[in-house]
Structure formats: C-alpha cells, structure tokens
Short mmCIF file of C-alpha atoms and ligand atoms in Angstrom, two decimals:
data_model
loop_
_atom_site.label_atom_id
_atom_site.label_comp_id
_atom_site.label_asym_id
_atom_site.label_seq_id
_atom_site.Cartn_x
_atom_site.Cartn_y
_atom_site.Cartn_z
CA UNK A 145 0.05 0.18 -0.40
CA UNK A 146 1.22 3.58 -0.38
CA UNK A 147 0.35 6.34 1.38
CA UNK A 148 0.39 10.13 0.90
CA UNK A 149 -0.86 12.96 2.73
CA UNK A 150 -2.47 16.08 1.81
CA UNK A 151 -0.97 19.12 4.02
CA UNK A 152 -3.66 21.24 5.28
CA UNK A 153 -2.61 21.82 8.67
CA UNK A 154 -5.16 20.37 10.76
CA UNK A 155 -7.18 19.45 8.34
CA UNK A 156 -4.50 17.24 6.72
CA UNK A 157 -5.90 13.79 5.87
CA UNK A 158 -4.04 10.71 4.30
CA UNK A 159 -4.76 8.97 0.85
CA UNK A 160 -4.35 4.95 0.72
CA UNK A 161 -3.34 3.51 -2.53
CA UNK A 162 -3.35 -0.22 -3.13
CA UNK A 163 -4.99 -3.74 -3.79
CA UNK A 164 -7.69 -4.71 -1.48
CA UNK A 165 -8.10 -2.26 0.32
CA UNK A 166 -12.18 -2.54 0.22
CA UNK A 167 -11.43 -5.01 2.23
CA UNK A 168 -9.78 -3.69 5.43
CA UNK A 169 -11.56 -2.40 8.00
CA UNK A 170 -9.33 -1.49 10.36
CA UNK A 171 -7.96 1.43 7.84
CA UNK A 172 -11.57 2.73 7.53
CA UNK A 173 -12.22 2.29 11.11
CA UNK A 174 -9.16 4.07 12.28
CA UNK A 175 -11.21 7.23 10.44
CA UNK A 176 -14.10 6.76 11.94
CA UNK A 177 -14.99 9.23 15.23
CA UNK A 178 -18.54 7.85 16.22
CA UNK A 179 -20.64 4.62 15.68
CA UNK A 180 -23.19 6.00 12.88
CA UNK A 181 -21.68 5.48 9.49
CA UNK A 182 -23.97 6.68 6.20
CA UNK A 183 -23.07 4.87 3.13
CA UNK A 184 -23.98 6.83 -0.10
CA UNK A 185 -23.59 4.71 -3.59
CA UNK A 186 -25.09 4.38 -6.71
CA UNK A 187 -27.46 1.79 -8.06
CA UNK A 188 -24.66 0.58 -10.44
CA UNK A 189 -21.60 0.35 -8.02
CA UNK A 190 -24.28 -1.00 -5.08
CA UNK A 191 -24.72 -4.69 -6.63
CA UNK A 192 -20.87 -4.74 -7.01
CA UNK A 193 -19.46 -3.62 -4.09
CA UNK A 194 -21.96 -2.93 -1.40
CA UNK A 195 -22.93 -6.11 0.91
CA UNK A 196 -19.31 -6.53 0.99
CA UNK A 197 -18.74 -3.41 1.72
CA UNK A 198 -21.00 -3.37 4.67
CA UNK A 199 -19.56 -6.41 5.95
CA UNK A 200 -16.57 -4.46 7.07
CA UNK A 201 -18.84 -2.43 9.23
CA UNK A 202 -20.20 -4.41 11.62
CA UNK A 203 -20.42 -2.99 14.97
CA UNK A 204 -21.53 0.43 13.34
CA UNK A 205 -24.96 1.89 12.92
CA UNK A 206 -25.18 2.14 9.18
CA UNK A 207 -27.43 3.83 7.27
CA UNK A 208 -27.22 3.19 3.03
CA UNK A 209 -28.68 5.66 0.99
CA UNK A 210 -28.54 4.32 -3.05
CA UNK A 211 -28.79 6.79 -5.66
CA UNK A 212 -29.41 6.93 -9.35
CA UNK A 213 -26.49 6.48 -11.52
CA UNK A 214 -24.81 9.08 -13.34
CA UNK A 215 -24.30 12.86 -14.19
CA UNK A 216 -27.66 13.58 -15.01
CA UNK A 217 -28.43 12.77 -11.23
CA UNK A 218 -26.01 15.21 -9.67
CA UNK A 219 -28.41 17.83 -8.28
CA UNK A 220 -30.83 19.13 -5.76
CA UNK A 221 -33.61 16.28 -5.69
CA UNK A 222 -30.85 13.90 -5.36
CA UNK A 223 -28.98 15.30 -2.84
CA UNK A 224 -31.89 15.53 -0.86
CA UNK A 225 -32.22 11.73 -0.99
CA UNK A 226 -29.17 11.58 1.15
CA UNK A 227 -30.39 14.32 3.71
CA UNK A 228 -33.75 11.99 3.91
CA UNK A 229 -32.20 9.11 4.92
CA UNK A 230 -29.97 10.63 7.74
CA UNK A 231 -32.92 12.55 9.09
CA UNK A 232 -35.17 9.41 8.98
CA UNK A 233 -32.06 7.41 11.06
CA UNK A 234 -31.62 10.42 13.07
CA UNK A 235 -27.80 10.94 12.35
CA UNK A 236 -26.79 13.37 14.79
CA UNK A 237 -23.32 15.37 14.99
CA UNK A 238 -21.41 12.62 15.46
CA UNK A 239 -22.00 10.45 11.99
CA UNK A 240 -19.61 10.03 9.27
CA UNK A 241 -20.56 10.08 5.57
CA UNK A 242 -18.65 7.23 3.39
CA UNK A 243 -18.54 8.02 -0.62
CA UNK A 244 -18.25 4.41 -2.48
CA UNK A 245 -18.22 5.58 -6.31
CA UNK A 246 -17.19 7.56 -8.62
CA UNK A 247 -16.60 11.31 -9.16
CA UNK A 248 -20.59 12.36 -8.98
CA UNK A 249 -21.61 10.16 -5.39
CA UNK A 250 -18.17 11.79 -4.22
CA UNK A 251 -18.97 15.53 -4.54
CA UNK A 252 -22.08 14.81 -4.18
CA UNK A 253 -21.60 13.06 -1.13
CA UNK A 254 -19.16 15.40 0.23
CA UNK A 255 -21.38 18.27 -0.28
CA UNK A 256 -23.96 16.52 1.83
CA UNK A 257 -21.41 16.37 4.39
CA UNK A 258 -20.32 19.91 4.02
CA UNK A 259 -24.09 20.81 4.54
CA UNK A 260 -25.74 18.43 6.90
CA UNK A 261 -25.79 19.77 10.67
CA UNK A 262 -23.51 22.23 9.44
CA UNK A 263 -20.81 20.01 8.89
CA UNK A 264 -20.05 16.26 9.38
CA UNK A 265 -17.17 14.02 8.80
CA UNK A 266 -16.84 12.13 5.28
CA UNK A 267 -14.82 9.63 3.75
CA UNK A 268 -13.58 9.23 0.30
CA UNK A 269 -14.25 5.69 -1.50
CA UNK A 270 -13.28 6.49 -5.10
CA UNK A 271 -14.20 3.59 -7.17
CA UNK A 272 -13.75 4.97 -10.43
CA UNK A 273 -10.38 5.77 -12.14
CA UNK A 274 -11.19 9.89 -12.73
CA UNK A 275 -12.11 9.65 -9.39
CA UNK A 276 -9.10 7.98 -7.52
CA UNK A 277 -7.10 10.63 -9.50
CA UNK A 278 -8.84 13.59 -9.30
CA UNK A 279 -12.51 14.29 -7.53
CA UNK A 280 -11.86 12.92 -4.30
CA UNK A 281 -8.67 14.63 -3.63
CA UNK A 282 -9.02 18.38 -2.94
CA UNK A 283 -12.30 19.07 -1.17
CA UNK A 284 -14.31 20.51 -4.10
CA UNK A 285 -17.61 19.19 -3.53
CA UNK A 286 -20.99 20.36 -4.95
CA UNK A 287 -23.43 19.33 -7.42
CA UNK A 288 -24.74 20.72 -10.91
CA UNK A 289 -27.34 23.55 -11.97
CA UNK A 290 -28.70 23.46 -15.34
CA UNK A 291 -27.17 26.58 -16.34
CA UNK A 292 -23.58 24.96 -15.43
CA UNK A 293 -21.78 22.14 -14.09
CA UNK A 294 -20.62 22.13 -10.36
CA UNK A 295 -22.22 25.72 -9.87
CA UNK A 296 -23.28 24.96 -6.20
CA UNK A 297 -21.07 23.25 -4.14
CA UNK A 298 -18.37 23.60 -1.45
CA UNK A 299 -14.81 23.39 -0.37
CA UNK A 300 -14.99 20.65 2.37
CA UNK A 301 -11.95 18.35 3.11
CA UNK A 302 -12.68 14.38 3.67
CA UNK A 303 -10.61 12.38 6.73
CA UNK A 304 -9.55 9.95 4.43
CA UNK A 305 -9.28 8.63 0.73
CA UNK A 306 -9.07 4.98 0.32
CA UNK A 307 -8.42 3.83 -3.16
CA UNK A 308 -8.67 0.35 -3.69
CA UNK A 309 -7.23 -0.57 -7.40
CA UNK A 310 -9.15 -3.45 -7.82
CA UNK A 311 -12.20 -1.61 -8.25
CA UNK A 312 -11.51 -0.68 -11.92
CA UNK A 313 -11.68 -4.03 -12.98
CA UNK A 314 -15.66 -3.61 -12.89
CA UNK A 315 -15.40 -0.25 -14.94
CA UNK A 316 -16.02 -0.19 -18.58
CA UNK A 317 -13.10 0.66 -21.16
CA UNK A 318 -15.25 4.25 -21.84
CA UNK A 319 -14.37 5.22 -18.32
CA UNK A 320 -10.98 4.14 -18.05
CA UNK A 321 -10.19 6.23 -21.00
CA UNK A 322 -11.75 8.99 -18.67
CA UNK A 323 -9.75 8.43 -15.85
CA UNK A 324 -6.61 8.76 -17.94
CA UNK A 325 -7.98 12.08 -19.42
CA UNK A 326 -7.29 13.67 -15.89
CA UNK A 327 -3.97 11.49 -15.42
CA UNK A 328 -2.50 13.02 -19.10
CA UNK A 329 -3.97 16.67 -17.34
CA UNK A 330 -1.49 16.28 -14.58
CA UNK A 331 1.46 15.71 -17.12
CA UNK A 332 0.64 18.71 -19.44
CA UNK A 333 0.32 20.90 -16.38
CA UNK A 334 3.20 19.90 -14.52
CA UNK A 335 5.43 17.48 -15.10
CA UNK A 336 6.96 16.87 -18.78
CA UNK A 337 8.99 13.68 -17.32
CA UNK A 338 5.45 11.86 -16.07
CA UNK A 339 4.41 13.09 -19.48
CA UNK A 340 6.62 11.08 -21.13
CA UNK A 341 6.20 8.07 -18.83
CA UNK A 342 2.50 8.00 -19.62
CA UNK A 343 3.15 7.70 -23.31
CA UNK A 344 5.60 4.93 -22.94
CA UNK A 345 2.88 3.15 -20.74
CA UNK A 346 -0.21 4.14 -22.28
CA UNK A 347 -1.23 0.10 -23.32
CA UNK A 348 -0.12 -1.24 -19.66
CA UNK A 349 -2.39 1.55 -18.07
CA UNK A 350 -5.25 0.81 -20.32
CA UNK A 351 -4.76 -2.77 -19.52
CA UNK A 352 -4.72 -2.34 -15.97
CA UNK A 353 -1.38 -3.46 -15.68
CA UNK A 354 -1.03 -3.25 -11.44
CA UNK A 355 2.24 -1.56 -11.15
CA UNK A 356 1.49 0.95 -13.94
CA UNK A 357 -2.23 1.87 -12.69
CA UNK A 358 -0.76 2.74 -9.50
CA UNK A 359 2.30 4.45 -9.79
CA UNK A 360 -0.14 6.50 -12.12
CA UNK A 361 -2.24 7.27 -9.44
CA UNK A 362 0.14 7.90 -7.00
CA UNK A 363 1.78 10.16 -9.40
CA UNK A 364 -1.37 12.10 -10.15
CA UNK A 365 -2.80 12.14 -6.54
CA UNK A 366 1.09 13.34 -5.54
CA UNK A 367 0.83 16.78 -8.26
CA UNK A 368 -2.91 17.14 -7.18
CA UNK A 369 -2.33 17.07 -3.50
CA UNK A 370 1.08 19.39 -3.50
CA UNK A 371 -1.47 22.20 -5.56
CA UNK A 372 -4.19 21.95 -3.38
CA UNK A 373 -1.45 22.75 -0.03
CA UNK A 374 -0.46 25.56 -2.09
CA UNK A 375 -3.88 26.79 -2.85
CA UNK A 376 -6.87 25.00 -1.37
CA UNK A 377 -9.46 27.64 -2.54
CA UNK A 378 -8.14 28.18 -6.20
CA UNK A 379 -7.08 31.92 -5.14
CA UNK A 380 -4.58 31.32 -8.02
CA UNK A 381 -2.46 28.00 -8.67
CA UNK A 382 -5.28 25.61 -8.56
CA UNK A 383 -6.75 26.92 -11.27
CA UNK A 384 -4.82 24.90 -13.58
CA UNK A 385 -5.92 21.76 -12.61
CA UNK A 386 -8.97 23.01 -14.72
CA UNK A 387 -6.88 22.82 -18.46
CA UNK A 388 -9.23 21.66 -20.91
CA UNK A 389 -12.25 22.04 -18.36
CA UNK A 390 -13.80 25.28 -19.67
CA UNK A 391 -14.10 24.13 -23.25
CA UNK A 392 -14.64 20.78 -21.35
CA UNK A 393 -18.12 22.19 -19.31
CA UNK A 394 -19.07 23.99 -22.15
CA UNK A 395 -19.63 20.64 -24.09
CA UNK A 396 -20.94 18.73 -21.06
CA UNK A 397 -23.49 21.30 -20.58
CA UNK A 398 -24.63 21.71 -24.50
CA UNK A 399 -24.88 18.19 -24.95
CA UNK A 400 -26.69 17.29 -21.92
CA UNK A 401 -25.21 16.14 -18.62
CA UNK A 402 -23.86 12.73 -19.47
CA UNK A 403 -24.14 12.26 -22.81
CA UNK A 404 -20.31 12.90 -23.11
CA UNK A 405 -18.42 11.48 -20.05
CA UNK A 406 -16.92 14.51 -18.19
CA UNK A 407 -13.22 12.64 -18.87
CA UNK A 408 -13.97 12.52 -22.29
CA UNK A 409 -15.40 16.40 -22.35
CA UNK A 410 -11.50 17.18 -20.76
CA UNK A 411 -10.11 15.08 -23.69
CA UNK A 412 -11.62 17.56 -26.24
CA UNK A 413 -11.33 20.21 -24.10
CA UNK A 414 -7.29 19.74 -23.55
CA UNK A 415 -7.40 19.65 -27.38
CA UNK A 416 -8.95 22.73 -27.72
CA UNK A 417 -6.71 24.29 -24.69
CA UNK A 418 -3.57 22.79 -26.36
CA UNK A 419 -5.00 24.51 -30.05
CA UNK A 420 -5.45 28.14 -28.41
CA UNK A 421 -1.54 27.64 -26.40
CA UNK A 422 -0.26 26.95 -29.91
CA UNK A 423 -2.29 30.06 -31.50
CA UNK A 424 -0.97 31.95 -28.88
CA UNK A 425 2.62 31.44 -30.08
CA UNK A 426 3.63 29.19 -26.80
CA UNK A 427 3.14 25.73 -28.06
CA UNK A 428 5.05 24.59 -31.24
CA UNK A 429 3.25 22.37 -33.78
CA UNK A 430 5.42 19.36 -33.19
CA UNK A 431 4.47 19.71 -29.34
CA UNK A 432 1.14 20.34 -29.96
CA UNK A 433 0.98 17.31 -31.77
CA UNK A 434 2.44 15.19 -29.60
CA UNK A 435 -0.09 16.27 -26.66
CA UNK A 436 -2.54 15.09 -29.06
CA UNK A 437 -1.33 11.87 -29.82
CA UNK A 438 -1.17 10.91 -26.21
CA UNK A 439 -4.54 12.04 -25.57
CA UNK A 440 -5.70 10.10 -28.52
CA UNK A 441 -3.92 7.31 -27.59
CA UNK A 442 -5.96 7.08 -24.13
CA UNK A 443 -8.95 6.51 -26.40
CA UNK A 444 -10.01 9.73 -25.70
CA UNK A 445 -11.82 12.15 -28.40
CA UNK A 446 -9.41 15.13 -29.94
CA UNK A 447 -12.27 16.94 -31.10
CA UNK A 448 -15.94 19.32 -29.81
CA UNK A 449 -19.13 17.21 -30.81
CA UNK A 450 -19.99 18.54 -34.51
CA UNK A 451 -22.94 20.32 -33.41
CA UNK A 452 -21.52 22.58 -31.28
CA UNK A 453 -20.71 26.48 -32.63
CA UNK A 454 -18.68 29.24 -31.40
CA UNK A 455 -21.42 31.16 -30.21
CA UNK A 456 -22.61 27.86 -27.75
CA UNK A 457 -18.91 27.64 -26.74
CA UNK A 458 -18.79 31.35 -26.04
CA UNK A 459 -22.24 31.45 -24.60
CA UNK A 460 -21.24 28.30 -22.14
CA UNK A 461 -17.92 29.36 -20.72
CA UNK A 462 -19.31 32.57 -20.01
CA UNK A 463 -20.61 31.10 -16.99
CA UNK A 464 -17.22 29.09 -16.09
CA UNK A 465 -16.26 29.52 -12.38
CA UNK A 466 -13.27 31.31 -13.51
CA UNK A 467 -14.90 34.54 -15.06
CA UNK A 468 -14.04 37.39 -12.96
CA UNK A 469 -15.70 40.67 -13.40
CA UNK A 470 -17.33 39.46 -16.58
CA UNK A 471 -13.75 38.60 -18.02
CA UNK A 472 -13.25 34.91 -19.11
CA UNK A 473 -9.79 33.20 -17.96
CA UNK A 474 -8.75 30.06 -19.31
CA UNK A 475 -5.90 27.26 -18.60
CA UNK A 476 -3.31 27.92 -21.07
CA UNK A 477 0.09 25.86 -21.84
CA UNK A 478 3.46 27.77 -21.92
CA UNK A 479 5.26 24.68 -22.76
CA UNK A 480 4.18 20.86 -21.99
CA UNK A 481 4.86 20.61 -18.36
CA UNK A 482 4.01 24.25 -17.74
CA UNK A 483 0.71 25.80 -17.23
CA UNK A 484 -0.79 29.39 -16.55
CA UNK A 485 -3.93 30.76 -16.17
CA UNK A 486 -4.66 33.91 -17.87
CA UNK A 487 -7.24 36.28 -19.08
CA UNK A 488 -4.92 37.96 -21.57
CA UNK A 489 -5.39 35.71 -24.68
CA UNK A 490 -5.90 36.99 -28.23
CA UNK A 491 -9.62 36.63 -28.55
CA UNK A 492 -9.05 36.38 -32.28
CA UNK A 493 -6.56 33.65 -31.46
CA UNK A 494 -9.80 31.85 -29.52
CA UNK A 495 -12.36 32.74 -31.65
CA UNK A 496 -10.11 30.66 -34.67
CA UNK A 497 -9.51 27.97 -31.95
CA UNK A 498 -13.41 27.87 -31.70
CA UNK A 499 -13.93 27.72 -35.57
CA UNK A 500 -10.58 25.21 -35.62
CA UNK A 501 -10.71 21.87 -37.82
CA UNK A 502 -9.70 19.05 -35.36
CA UNK A 503 -7.66 16.08 -35.80
CA UNK A 504 -10.44 13.26 -36.21
CA UNK A 505 -14.34 12.87 -35.75
CA UNK A 506 -16.17 13.65 -32.79
CA UNK A 507 -17.31 11.21 -30.48
P1 NAD B 832 -19.33 8.71 -12.26
O1 NAD B 832 -19.29 9.17 -10.55
O2 NAD B 832 -21.02 8.98 -13.05
O3 NAD B 832 -18.85 7.07 -12.68
C1 NAD B 832 -18.85 6.54 -13.80
C2 NAD B 832 -19.94 5.46 -13.62
O4 NAD B 832 -19.14 4.28 -13.64
C3 NAD B 832 -20.91 5.70 -13.64
O5 NAD B 832 -22.05 4.67 -14.11
C4 NAD B 832 -21.00 4.76 -11.94
O6 NAD B 832 -22.03 4.35 -11.57
C5 NAD B 832 -19.73 4.03 -12.44
N1 NAD B 832 -19.12 3.10 -11.83
C6 NAD B 832 -18.55 3.76 -10.54
N2 NAD B 832 -17.66 2.88 -10.16
C7 NAD B 832 -17.72 1.66 -10.48
C8 NAD B 832 -17.02 0.77 -10.66
N3 NAD B 832 -15.89 -0.11 -10.03
N4 NAD B 832 -17.04 -0.49 -11.46
C9 NAD B 832 -18.18 -0.75 -12.62
N5 NAD B 832 -18.77 0.70 -12.50
C10 NAD B 832 -18.62 1.62 -11.78
O7 NAD B 832 -18.36 9.40 -12.79
P2 NAD B 832 -16.92 9.79 -12.88
O8 NAD B 832 -15.54 10.02 -13.95
O9 NAD B 832 -15.93 9.32 -11.68
O10 NAD B 832 -16.64 11.29 -12.07
C11 NAD B 832 -17.09 12.35 -13.08
C12 NAD B 832 -17.37 13.28 -11.72
O11 NAD B 832 -16.75 14.06 -11.05
C13 NAD B 832 -18.18 14.81 -12.49
O12 NAD B 832 -19.58 15.15 -11.81
C14 NAD B 832 -17.31 15.56 -12.23
O13 NAD B 832 -17.71 17.13 -12.22
C15 NAD B 832 -16.71 15.47 -11.09
N6 NAD B 832 -15.18 15.80 -11.04
C16 NAD B 832 -15.10 16.31 -9.32
C17 NAD B 832 -13.68 17.24 -9.59
C18 NAD B 832 -13.24 17.78 -8.05
O14 NAD B 832 -12.41 18.14 -8.04
N7 NAD B 832 -14.59 17.10 -6.99
C19 NAD B 832 -12.61 16.76 -10.06
C20 NAD B 832 -13.27 15.86 -11.50
C21 NAD B 832 -14.21 15.44 -11.33
N1 LIG B 833 -10.37 18.88 -10.44
C1 LIG B 833 -9.94 20.56 -10.19
C2 LIG B 833 -9.93 21.00 -8.96
O1 LIG B 833 -10.03 20.19 -8.19
O2 LIG B 833 -9.23 22.02 -8.60
#
C-alpha cells in the first residue's frame, strides 16, 4: 500500500492506494470517530460492492443511501435523498458519511457532509479511475445547475481517501479512458517527465496492469495534493487543474449531462486549450501534435462535438467559475509541463480555436 498526505495543517488527511483496501476494515475504522455511518453509493456500484463493504462495518449503526447513477442526477433532488436518509435514521453530528463510488457520488456526498447539521465528517472511497486520481482529493464538492456544471458547492475536505485499485476491474473501458484524461492533464500542466512516462506506458495503463496503474494514480494524487496544499480554495495556482475544463464543461452542458463523460469532454477540451496555446505562440506544432497523440492514444475524443458552434462555446463558457468581473480566464500551456491561468489571450486566437478543424471525428 502507498500512502500520501494532503498537507492542510489541522485538516491534513491521508490518501491510501493499494489492492484489496476495501477489505481492510481497520483502515476505514481508524477514520471513524462515532458509531453512526452513512454509506452513499449509486445503483451501479451498489450491486458490485455494497454488500461486501457493509460486511466491514460490523458494530456500526449503518444507514445506506443508494442514488440513481449518473451525472444527470447530480442535482438538488438527488442530494435531498441523502438528507432524507440521514434524518430518517436520526444521524447526529457525530455521523460519518462515506462516498462509495465515482466522482458524482464523491462530489454529492462531500457536499451533503458539508451541509448536514452544518458539517459532519466524511471519507472518500473512489471507485472510478477519474475519482481516484482527481475528484476524491482536494475537497471540491457540489452539484450541477442546469445553467452550469458544479455551480453549487463547497470546499470541504474528507478525513481520508481510500483507493482500492481492484475496483477498477469492473469499470467499462470508456470510463478508464475518461480517467486517463485527468492523468494526462497532470503531465501537461506540471510534469513533462510524467507525460513521457504516460506515453510509454499507455497500453499497460489501458490494460490496468497493476504496477503501472498504481504508479499513475500515486503520481497524479501527489501532483494534485501539492497544488491543493499551496492553494486550497483556488485563489490562484489551483486553477491550473482545470486545463481543458472550461471548454469541456461547455461540451457537457451543451450535450446534456451524462452524454459525454466528464473525462471525454476534458480530453477534447484539452485539445482545444492546446490549440489556443499553439495559436498564442507558446506551443510548437510538434509539441501540440505530440500531446494530441497521447490524448488520442488514451481512447479519448480529440475534437469537440460537431453540433457545437463557436457561439455555443462562448455562451456556455461565460458561466465558468474562472470568469471574474465578466472576464474569461483560461488555462493554457507555456510549454508541455507548464501551465498558466490567463485572461490575457488574443480574442481572435480564441475565435480561431473555436472555428478550427480538429484532427479527428468527434464522438
Ligand atoms: P461517475 O461518478 O458518474 O462514475 C462513472 C460511472 O461508473 C457511473 O455509471 C458509475 O456508476 C460507474 N462506476 C463507478 N465505480 C464503478 C466500478 N468500480 N465498476 C463499475 N462501474 C462503476 O463519474 P466519474 O467519472 O467518476 O466522475 C465524474 C464527476 O466527477 C463529474 O461530476 C465531475 O464534475 C466530478 N469531478 C469532480 C472533481 C473534484 O475535484 N471534485 C474533479 C474531477 C471531476
Ligand atoms: N479538478 C479541479 C480541482 O480539483 O481543482
């Protein structure tokens, strides 16, 4: 088992990464303070892992909340079901919420923990690749609004993140690719050597070869933990973690939440950010081609949907959380491995990016 720490003073917490961790009740138990526990999951993960997981909670007063699966349900009325369950079972402020599932479950459970009785403990047990390398770490929680993704939420850190790499074996291939998008993101924004390593190991990663996938998860979590430790509430640096997300969130909202997976939208969105970086004179054509090849090799789309116009992007990107004072800020690359967050891009270059011909067919 590997262990990392997210360093946030008195709110620091461990990330455990390894095989078989779902079957180690002692690990979870060391992060539970009271006797009440509420496990939140979805109706896809529940039949796969819930019974086995509940077996490790003998001796606790356990409430289970099984939510409908998917991004389309990351909303107020689904969130309400968590509060309904907690109140019906009379959970008090000593309860611990456990998110057992992907990023949708993690984000909603974390937000419920931030709100329930003004804040209770929670533990993240991410079961998708994307949630293991990104959403379970760093304390961003929330739900979508029809007008924009993740628009309602809170920064709220968990007590621990427990990553059982075995859970990846039941994931559809498309979800593995979606997770790889966020892993590639870390190489692009912060670590050129990691990007090269990903390129060399892409087949092993897509096949979930144990040492490769564990290494990729650990390096991704380490980069995320470093960035979050410097800038927990996204006053500056943390925004680089959103490479491709401004374009990607627009794609998700336009297509209808759930049609494109978040990671797929980020894959195409990163290609658009690379294109604008190239048009801004920062990235060479060969670095652009190289990065697009890596994104494509992960099985990700490298072009936006063909039913989206430049006007669609501009309208939807205007509600991005990085908009300050009406001014859009974007994450661009100065070079592979180095990102900047800037409002100082050429508007004509952005328009050209939105009208570009991209190298392949969209999804
Ligand atoms: P998801 O939670 O929808 O999970 C993807 C699918 O996989 C779902 O159908 C789920 O039921 C299923 N699933 C989960 N674990 C499984 C397993 N082990 N075996 C088989 N199926 C399994 O999506 P996701 O990609 O995990 O997360 C995307 C969400 O995360 C988005 O809402 C995004 O906004 C959010 N996110 C948040 C952050 C953050 O910092 N909080 C960062 C990145 C993404
Ligand atoms: N996924 C972006 C962040 O956590 O800041």
